[in-house]
XYZ file of C-alpha atoms in Angstrom:
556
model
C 59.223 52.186 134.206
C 63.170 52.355 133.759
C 63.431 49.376 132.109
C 60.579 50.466 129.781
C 62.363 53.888 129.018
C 65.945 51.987 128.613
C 64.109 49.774 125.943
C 62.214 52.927 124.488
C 66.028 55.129 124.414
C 67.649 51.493 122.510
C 64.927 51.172 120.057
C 65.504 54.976 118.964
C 68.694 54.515 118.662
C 68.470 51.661 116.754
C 66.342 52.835 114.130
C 68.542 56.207 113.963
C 70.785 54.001 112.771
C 69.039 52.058 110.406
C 67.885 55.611 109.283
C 71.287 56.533 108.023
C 72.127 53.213 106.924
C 69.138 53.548 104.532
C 69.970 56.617 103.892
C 74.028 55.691 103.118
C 72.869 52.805 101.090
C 69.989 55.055 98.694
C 72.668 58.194 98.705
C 75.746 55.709 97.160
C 73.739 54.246 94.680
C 72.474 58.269 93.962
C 76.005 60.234 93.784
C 79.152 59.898 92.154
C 82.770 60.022 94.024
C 83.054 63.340 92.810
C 80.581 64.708 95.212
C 82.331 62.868 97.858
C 86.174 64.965 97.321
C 87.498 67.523 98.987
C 88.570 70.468 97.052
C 91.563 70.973 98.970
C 93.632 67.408 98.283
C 91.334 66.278 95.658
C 90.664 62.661 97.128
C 87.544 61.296 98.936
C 87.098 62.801 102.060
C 88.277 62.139 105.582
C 86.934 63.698 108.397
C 84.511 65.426 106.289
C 84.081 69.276 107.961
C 81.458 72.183 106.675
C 81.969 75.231 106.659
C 79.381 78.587 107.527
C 78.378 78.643 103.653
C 77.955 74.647 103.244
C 81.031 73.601 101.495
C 82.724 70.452 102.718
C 86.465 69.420 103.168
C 88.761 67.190 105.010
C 89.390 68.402 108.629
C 93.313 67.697 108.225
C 93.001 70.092 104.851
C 91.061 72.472 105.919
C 92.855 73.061 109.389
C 96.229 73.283 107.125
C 94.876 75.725 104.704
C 93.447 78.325 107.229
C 97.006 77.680 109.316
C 98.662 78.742 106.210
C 96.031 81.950 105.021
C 96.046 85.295 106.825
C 92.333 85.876 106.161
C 90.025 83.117 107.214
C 88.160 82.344 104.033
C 86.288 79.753 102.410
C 88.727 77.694 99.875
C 86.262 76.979 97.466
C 83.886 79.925 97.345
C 86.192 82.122 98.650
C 83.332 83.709 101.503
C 86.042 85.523 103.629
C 84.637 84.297 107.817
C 84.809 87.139 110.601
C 85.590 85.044 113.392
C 87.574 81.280 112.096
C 84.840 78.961 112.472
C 84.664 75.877 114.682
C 85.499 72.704 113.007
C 83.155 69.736 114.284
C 83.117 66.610 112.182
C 80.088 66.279 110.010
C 78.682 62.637 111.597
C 76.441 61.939 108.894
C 78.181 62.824 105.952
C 81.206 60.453 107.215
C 78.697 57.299 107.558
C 77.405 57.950 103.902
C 81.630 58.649 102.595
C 82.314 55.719 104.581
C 79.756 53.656 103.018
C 79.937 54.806 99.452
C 83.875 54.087 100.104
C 83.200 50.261 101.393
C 80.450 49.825 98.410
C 83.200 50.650 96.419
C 85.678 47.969 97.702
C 82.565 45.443 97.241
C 82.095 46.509 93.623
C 85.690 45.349 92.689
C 85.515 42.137 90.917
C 86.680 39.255 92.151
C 88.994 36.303 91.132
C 86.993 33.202 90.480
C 88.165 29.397 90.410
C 89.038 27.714 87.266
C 87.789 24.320 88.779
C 84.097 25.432 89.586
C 81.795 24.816 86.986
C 78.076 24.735 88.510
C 78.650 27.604 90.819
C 81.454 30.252 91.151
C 83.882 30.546 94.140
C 86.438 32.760 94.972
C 89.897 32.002 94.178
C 92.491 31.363 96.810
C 95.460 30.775 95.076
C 96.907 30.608 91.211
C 99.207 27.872 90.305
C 102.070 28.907 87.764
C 103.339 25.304 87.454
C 99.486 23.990 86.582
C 98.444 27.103 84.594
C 95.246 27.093 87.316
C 93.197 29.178 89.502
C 92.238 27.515 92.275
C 89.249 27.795 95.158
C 90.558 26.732 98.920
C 88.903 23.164 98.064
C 90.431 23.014 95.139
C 93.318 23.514 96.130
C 93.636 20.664 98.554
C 96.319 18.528 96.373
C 98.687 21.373 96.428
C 98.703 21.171 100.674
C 98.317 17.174 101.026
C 99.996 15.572 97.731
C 103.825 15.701 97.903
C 103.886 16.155 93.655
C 101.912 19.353 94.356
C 103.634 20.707 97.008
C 106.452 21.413 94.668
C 104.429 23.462 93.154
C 104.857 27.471 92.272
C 101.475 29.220 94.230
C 100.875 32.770 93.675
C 97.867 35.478 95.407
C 94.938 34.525 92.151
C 95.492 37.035 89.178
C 93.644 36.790 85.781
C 96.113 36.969 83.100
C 97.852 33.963 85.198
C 99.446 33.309 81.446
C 101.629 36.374 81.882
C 102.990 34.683 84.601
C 104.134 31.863 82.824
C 107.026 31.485 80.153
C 105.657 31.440 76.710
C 108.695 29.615 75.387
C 108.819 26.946 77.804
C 105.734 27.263 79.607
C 107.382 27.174 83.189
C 106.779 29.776 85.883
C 108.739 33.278 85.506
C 110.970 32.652 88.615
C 113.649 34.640 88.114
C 114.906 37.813 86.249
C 117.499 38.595 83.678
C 119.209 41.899 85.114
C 121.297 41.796 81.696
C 118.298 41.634 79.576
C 115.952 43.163 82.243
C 113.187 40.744 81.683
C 111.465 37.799 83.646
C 112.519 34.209 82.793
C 111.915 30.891 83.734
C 114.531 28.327 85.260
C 114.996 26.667 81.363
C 115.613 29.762 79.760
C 119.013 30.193 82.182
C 120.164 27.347 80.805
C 119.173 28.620 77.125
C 119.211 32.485 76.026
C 120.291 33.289 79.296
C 122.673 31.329 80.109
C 125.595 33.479 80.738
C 122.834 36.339 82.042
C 123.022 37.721 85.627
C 119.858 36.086 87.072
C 118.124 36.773 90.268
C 115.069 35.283 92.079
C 112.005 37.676 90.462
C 111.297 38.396 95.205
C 114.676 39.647 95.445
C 114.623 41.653 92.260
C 111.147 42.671 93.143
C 112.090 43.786 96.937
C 114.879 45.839 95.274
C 112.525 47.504 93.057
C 110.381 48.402 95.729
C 112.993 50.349 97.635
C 113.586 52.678 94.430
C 110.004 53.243 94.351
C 109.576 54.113 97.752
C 112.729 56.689 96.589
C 110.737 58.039 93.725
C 107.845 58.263 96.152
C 109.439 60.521 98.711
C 110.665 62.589 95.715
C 107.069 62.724 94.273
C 105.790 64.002 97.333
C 108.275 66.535 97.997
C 107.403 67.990 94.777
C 103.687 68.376 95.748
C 104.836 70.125 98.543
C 106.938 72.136 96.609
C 104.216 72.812 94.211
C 101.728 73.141 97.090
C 104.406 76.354 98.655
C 104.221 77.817 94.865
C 100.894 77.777 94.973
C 100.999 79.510 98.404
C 104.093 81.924 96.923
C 102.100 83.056 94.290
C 98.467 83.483 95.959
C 100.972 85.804 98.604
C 102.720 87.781 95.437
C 98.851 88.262 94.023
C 97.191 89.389 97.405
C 100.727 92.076 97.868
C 100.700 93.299 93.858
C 96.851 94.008 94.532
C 97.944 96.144 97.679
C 100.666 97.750 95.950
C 98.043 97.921 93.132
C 95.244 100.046 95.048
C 98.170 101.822 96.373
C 99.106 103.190 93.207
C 95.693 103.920 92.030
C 95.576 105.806 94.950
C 98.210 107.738 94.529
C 97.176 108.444 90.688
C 94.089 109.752 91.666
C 95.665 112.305 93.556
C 98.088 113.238 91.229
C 95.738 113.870 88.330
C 93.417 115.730 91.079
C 96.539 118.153 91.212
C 95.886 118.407 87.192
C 94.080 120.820 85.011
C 90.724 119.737 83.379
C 92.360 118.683 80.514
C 94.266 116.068 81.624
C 90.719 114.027 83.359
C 90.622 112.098 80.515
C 94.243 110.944 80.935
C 93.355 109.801 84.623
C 90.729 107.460 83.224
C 92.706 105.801 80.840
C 95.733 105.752 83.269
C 93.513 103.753 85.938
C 92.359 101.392 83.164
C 95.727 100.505 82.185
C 96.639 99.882 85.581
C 93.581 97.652 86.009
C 93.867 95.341 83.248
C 97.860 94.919 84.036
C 96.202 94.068 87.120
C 94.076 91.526 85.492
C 96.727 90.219 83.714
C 98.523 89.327 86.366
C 95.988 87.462 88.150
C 95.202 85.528 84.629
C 98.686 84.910 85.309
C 98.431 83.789 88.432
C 95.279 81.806 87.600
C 96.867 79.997 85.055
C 99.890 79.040 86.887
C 97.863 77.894 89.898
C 95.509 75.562 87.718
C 99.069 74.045 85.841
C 100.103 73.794 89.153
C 96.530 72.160 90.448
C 97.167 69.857 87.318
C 100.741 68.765 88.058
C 99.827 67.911 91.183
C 96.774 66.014 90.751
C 98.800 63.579 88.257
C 101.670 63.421 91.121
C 99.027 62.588 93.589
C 97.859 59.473 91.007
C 101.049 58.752 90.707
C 102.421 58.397 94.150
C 98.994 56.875 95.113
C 100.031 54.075 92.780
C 103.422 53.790 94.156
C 101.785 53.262 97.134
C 99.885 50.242 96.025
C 102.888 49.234 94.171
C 104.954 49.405 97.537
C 102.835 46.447 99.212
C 101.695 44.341 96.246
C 102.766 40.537 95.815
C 102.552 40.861 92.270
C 106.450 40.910 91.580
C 105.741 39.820 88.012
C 103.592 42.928 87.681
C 105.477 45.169 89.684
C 108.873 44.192 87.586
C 107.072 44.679 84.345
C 105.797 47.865 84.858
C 108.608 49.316 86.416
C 110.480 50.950 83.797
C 107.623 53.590 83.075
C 107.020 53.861 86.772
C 110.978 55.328 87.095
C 110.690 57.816 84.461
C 110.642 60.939 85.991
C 107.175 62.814 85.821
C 106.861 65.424 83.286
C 106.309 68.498 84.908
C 107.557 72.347 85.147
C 110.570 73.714 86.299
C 108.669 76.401 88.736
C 112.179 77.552 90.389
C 112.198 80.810 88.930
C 108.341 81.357 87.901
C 106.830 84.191 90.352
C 104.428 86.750 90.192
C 105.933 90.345 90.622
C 103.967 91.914 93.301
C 104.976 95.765 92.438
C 104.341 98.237 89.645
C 107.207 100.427 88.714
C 107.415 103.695 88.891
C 108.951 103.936 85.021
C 105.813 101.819 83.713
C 103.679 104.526 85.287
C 105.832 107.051 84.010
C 106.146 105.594 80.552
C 101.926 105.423 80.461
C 101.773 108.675 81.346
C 103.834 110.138 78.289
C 102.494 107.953 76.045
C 98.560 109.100 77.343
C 99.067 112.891 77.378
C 102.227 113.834 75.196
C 101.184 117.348 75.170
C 100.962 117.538 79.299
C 104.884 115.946 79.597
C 106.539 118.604 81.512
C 103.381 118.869 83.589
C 103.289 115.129 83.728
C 106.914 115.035 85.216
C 106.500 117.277 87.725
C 104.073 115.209 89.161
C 106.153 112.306 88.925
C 109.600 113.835 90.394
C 107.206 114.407 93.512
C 105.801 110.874 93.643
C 109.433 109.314 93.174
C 110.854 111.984 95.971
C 108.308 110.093 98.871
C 110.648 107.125 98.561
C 113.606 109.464 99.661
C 116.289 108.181 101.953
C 119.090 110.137 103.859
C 122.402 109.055 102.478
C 125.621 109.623 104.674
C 128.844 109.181 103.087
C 131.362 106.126 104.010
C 134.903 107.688 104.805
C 136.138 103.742 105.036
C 135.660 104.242 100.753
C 137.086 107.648 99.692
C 140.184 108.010 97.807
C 142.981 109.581 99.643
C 142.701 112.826 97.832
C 139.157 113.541 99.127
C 137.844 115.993 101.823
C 134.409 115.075 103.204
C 132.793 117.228 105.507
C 132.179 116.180 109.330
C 128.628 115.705 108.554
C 129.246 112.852 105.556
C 127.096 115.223 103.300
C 129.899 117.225 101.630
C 132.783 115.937 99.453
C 135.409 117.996 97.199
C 139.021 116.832 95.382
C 141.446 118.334 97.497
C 145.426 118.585 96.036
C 147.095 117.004 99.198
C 146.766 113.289 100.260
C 144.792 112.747 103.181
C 145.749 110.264 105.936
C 143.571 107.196 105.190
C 144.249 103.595 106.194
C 144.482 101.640 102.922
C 141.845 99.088 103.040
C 140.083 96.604 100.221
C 136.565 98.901 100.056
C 138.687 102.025 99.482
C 139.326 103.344 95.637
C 142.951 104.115 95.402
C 142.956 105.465 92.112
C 139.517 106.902 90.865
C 138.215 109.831 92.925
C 135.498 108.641 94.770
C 133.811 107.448 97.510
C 129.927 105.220 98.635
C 127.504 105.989 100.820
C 127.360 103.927 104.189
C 123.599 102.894 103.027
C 123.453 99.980 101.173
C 119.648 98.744 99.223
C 118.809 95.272 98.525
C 115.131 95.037 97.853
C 112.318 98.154 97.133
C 112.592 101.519 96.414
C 115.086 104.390 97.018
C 115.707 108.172 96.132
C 118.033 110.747 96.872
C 119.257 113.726 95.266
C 123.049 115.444 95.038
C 123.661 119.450 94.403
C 126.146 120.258 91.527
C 126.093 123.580 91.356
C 129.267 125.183 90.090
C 131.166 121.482 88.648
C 132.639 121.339 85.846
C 133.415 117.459 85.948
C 131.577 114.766 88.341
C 130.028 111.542 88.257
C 127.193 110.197 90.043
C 125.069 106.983 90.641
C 124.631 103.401 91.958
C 127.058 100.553 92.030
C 126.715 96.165 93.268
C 128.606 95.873 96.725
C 131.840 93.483 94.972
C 132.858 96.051 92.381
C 136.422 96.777 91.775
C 138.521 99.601 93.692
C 141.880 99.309 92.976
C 143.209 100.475 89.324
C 141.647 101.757 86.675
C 137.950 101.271 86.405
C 135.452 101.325 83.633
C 132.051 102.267 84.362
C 129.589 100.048 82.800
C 126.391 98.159 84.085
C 128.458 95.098 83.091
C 130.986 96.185 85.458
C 128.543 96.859 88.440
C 128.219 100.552 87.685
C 125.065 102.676 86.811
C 126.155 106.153 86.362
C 126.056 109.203 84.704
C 128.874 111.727 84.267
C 129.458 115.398 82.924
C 132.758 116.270 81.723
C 134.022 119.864 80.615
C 130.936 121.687 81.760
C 128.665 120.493 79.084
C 129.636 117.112 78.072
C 126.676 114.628 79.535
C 126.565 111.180 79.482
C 125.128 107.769 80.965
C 127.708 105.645 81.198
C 125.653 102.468 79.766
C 128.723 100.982 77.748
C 128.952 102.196 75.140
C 128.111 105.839 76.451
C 124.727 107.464 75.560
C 125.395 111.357 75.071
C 122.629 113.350 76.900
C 121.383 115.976 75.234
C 119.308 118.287 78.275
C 117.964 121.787 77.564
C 119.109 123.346 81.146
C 122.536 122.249 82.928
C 121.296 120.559 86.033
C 122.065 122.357 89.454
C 120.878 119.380 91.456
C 120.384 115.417 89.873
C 118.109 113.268 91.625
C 118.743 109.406 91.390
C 115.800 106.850 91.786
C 115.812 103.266 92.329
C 113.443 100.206 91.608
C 115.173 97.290 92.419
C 112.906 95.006 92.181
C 112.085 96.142 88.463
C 115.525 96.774 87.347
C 115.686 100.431 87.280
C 118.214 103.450 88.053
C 116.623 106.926 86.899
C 118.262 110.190 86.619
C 116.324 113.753 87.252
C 116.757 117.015 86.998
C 115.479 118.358 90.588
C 114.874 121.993 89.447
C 113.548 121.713 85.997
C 111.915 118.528 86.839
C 112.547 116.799 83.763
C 114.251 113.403 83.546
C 117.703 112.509 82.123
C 118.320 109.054 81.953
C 116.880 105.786 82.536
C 119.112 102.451 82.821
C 116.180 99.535 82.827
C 115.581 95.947 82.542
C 118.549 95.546 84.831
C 119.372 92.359 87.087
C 120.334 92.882 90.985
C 121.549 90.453 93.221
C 123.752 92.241 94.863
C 123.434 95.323 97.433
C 123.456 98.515 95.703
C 125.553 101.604 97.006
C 125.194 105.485 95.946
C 128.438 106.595 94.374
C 129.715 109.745 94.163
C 132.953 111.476 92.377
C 133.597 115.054 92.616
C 136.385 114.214 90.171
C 139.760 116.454 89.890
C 140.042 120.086 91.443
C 141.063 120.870 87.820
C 143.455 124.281 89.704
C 140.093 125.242 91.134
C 138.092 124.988 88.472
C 136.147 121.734 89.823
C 136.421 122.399 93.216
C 132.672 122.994 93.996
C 131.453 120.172 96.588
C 129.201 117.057 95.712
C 126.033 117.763 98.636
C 123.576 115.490 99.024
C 120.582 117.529 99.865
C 117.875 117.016 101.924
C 114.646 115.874 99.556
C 111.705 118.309 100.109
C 108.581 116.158 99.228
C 105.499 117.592 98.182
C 101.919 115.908 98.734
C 100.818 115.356 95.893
């Protein structure tokens, strides 16, 4: 009865097998090898895995996506997965991929013999001296007949007359690195004569090491392209956090609005959506250039690959100069998605919404700027020798005498002033200074390497964003040239905001909560430091302290 049930178990398995093989054989003839790739790498797949909602990929591919994802997701449909699902090799689909791939190999023509006439035979080897194709009979003379043995015997190729010089109708043995061509032995004593001439395997083998160069370089730039990718998927999912963030936040702020200014709210959130939109277009777009360049660098270092073990030096050498010609493709150094929405666009959208509502309008954005507020200290190892801070690093006034400071390089030695000990390199910042009773100071952000010693001019060009009052009423940003400010109420305590990543440095009037001066479009790359000048005591009549004050934020 065990034998019996052995014999039962083997002829199961046996027609299981014959089942798929059936099954392989109908599906290859049924499908294209378009069903059969992986959306990941874009080649026929390997190790074919499904996932929960039926898509298939390569194991490898799919492994190294979901390594490289923070949310477990499908890459094709993007179905986001609770738990990461279990890869297990798809058995069946492999057989038919394998199949369709080894149907493939079978389809490829074949080489035939010259010789054969009543039947044709595969083709061993091609003969440049005879001109001829040749099946292993066939080729008999060529082992056994000393005249034949001389001969030139190549892997078979069809165009076997490419192979051989037109001119003299000898074998291409050798290559002309003056001319950069293939020649036969006659032509070195003709044309080429005085020509640099190599054996076309040595030339060939040389070849083959560049290419194996270009290769590596090819496929570092799909993995650079493949991190891009990666870079910008990360900037999209972080703008579309900062995104909801900010629509957030709007909605509370118009909440805090009269009636009239609902409308305003809509049209605000709209705005906000499509720039939202547009930047995943963006993104969208830059992915499927990307999805493009890479596909072609794939074909490309695919056929290096071939290229790198092929026999066919005659091919190889002729084909080589395109093959070396750098792909062309995108510089993608600098291209980026910005993940953040400024402040100043929102602002700007605002007043351009609801011009009648502007006062109430910046109000409301004063109190949204002030949650980004950071507590500034002042940096003694900076302040001129004639200035008195307080013990607290809050408080700074122009005194007459000279105080007993070390002199160091990050200390001003002729302008009157001195940097906060906080310095900003990426994000958002606010704080705000009390003028009350100055005549004369200066206030701002400047780049960490700016100038101390001597006279300095402040300028953006110059690492400074400032603005200034001078006699009592004289405003102005110092944007070189200087803007004159024209405000309705003297400022008793300035405010200064700070997008870095956008470029910005805003200036606000705390107490009438109106703003004074934007600097945009601006380029950091530096760390940026609050400055502060009290200026001259002027016999007393500047000799009010600079205070940075505490920020008293307001929900919204």
């Amino acid at each position: 009865m065990a034998e019996s049930s052995s014999s039962q178990q083997r002829c199961g398995r046996r027609k299981s097998m014959d089942t798929k093989e059936e099954f392989a054989r109908g599906s290859s003839s049924l499908l294209s090898e378009d069903q059969f790739l992986c959306s990941i790498c874009l080649d026929v797949l390997t190790d074919p895995v499904s996932t929960p909602c039926g898509h298939n990929f390569c194991k490898t591919c799919l492994t190294l996506y979901w390594n490289n994802t923070e949310h477990c997701h499908c890459p094709f449909c993007k179905e986001k997965f609770t738990k990461r699902p279990e890869l297990k090799i798809n058995t069946t689909l492999r057989e038919v991929v394998d199949h369709f791939k080894k149907k493939g190999d079978l389809d490829k023509p074949e080489i035939i013999c010259d010789v054969c006439t009543s039947v044709e035979v595969k083709a061993l080897k091609s003969c440049l001296d005879c001109g001829v194709t040749y099946c292993k009979s066939h080729l008999e003379p060529h082992n056994n007949v000393p005249v034949f043995k001389e001969h030139k015997l190549i892997t078979p190729v069809k165009n076997l007359q490419d192979y051989i010089c037109q001119k003299h109708e000898r074998p291409l043995e050798l290559f002309c690195r003056d001319d950069q061509t293939c020649v036969c032995l006659f032509c070195t004593e003709t044309t080429h004569k005085s020509h640099k001439t190599v054996p076309i395997e040595e030339e060939s083998g040389e070849k083959k090491t560049k290419l194996g160069k270009t290769q590596t370089e090819l496929q570092q730039m799909i993995q650079d392209r493949l991190k891009k990718i990666k870079d910008i998927k990360h900037s999209v999912e972080l703008r579309k956090r900062n995104t909801e963030k900010e629509k957030a936040d709007s909605v509370e702020v118009f909440t805090a609005l009269m009636r009239s200014i609902e409308r305003s709210q809509a049209e605000l959130l709209e705005v906000m959506e499509e720039k939202q939109k547009a930047a995943e277009k963006q993104a969208e777009d830059l992915i499927k250039e990307l999805e493009q360049e890479i596909t072609e660098l794939k074909r490309r270092d695919t056929e290096l690959e071939q290229l790198s073990h092929t026999e066919d030096h005659l091919h190889l050498l002729q084909i080589y100069p395109s093959l070396c010609r750098p792909p062309h493709t995108k510089n993608w150094t600098d291209i980026s998605i910005d993940p953040h929405l400024s402040v100043e666009t929102v602002r700007n959208t605002l007043s351009e919404l609801q011009k009648s509502l502007n006062e109430k309008m910046r109000e409301t954005e004063l109190k949204r700027i002030q949650q980004y507020a950071v507590d500034v200290t002042l940096d003694a190892d900076t302040a001129h020798h004639h200035l008195i801070l307080s013990d607290d690093g809050k408080q700074v006034t122009c005194g007459d005498t000279i105080q007993n400071f070390p002199d160091t390089p990050n200390r001003f030695d002729r302008c009157p002033c001195v940097l906060g000990k906080e310095g900003f390199s990426s994000g958002r910042f606010y704080y705000e200074v009390q003028v009350t009773g100055k005549s004369d100071w200066d206030l701002g952000v400047v780049r960490e390497s700016i100038n101390r010693k001597g006279k300095i001019t402040l300028t953006p060009q110059n690492g400074f964003w400032t603005v200034w009052l001078r006699n009592g009423d004289e405003y102005e940003a110092c944007a070189g040239p200087s803007v004159l400010l024209s405000l309705r109420e003297k400022p008793q305590k300035v405010g200064v905001f700070v997008d870095y990543g956008e470029g910005l440095v805003s200036f606000y009037d705390v107490e009438s909560r109106s703003h004074i001066y934007s600097f945009t479009g601006q380029s950091f790359t530096e760390k940026l430091y609050p400055i502060f000048s009290p200026d001259l005591n002027h016999g007393g009549k500047n000799s009010a302290p600079l205070i940075i004050s505490p920020v008293f934020t307001t929900r919204i």
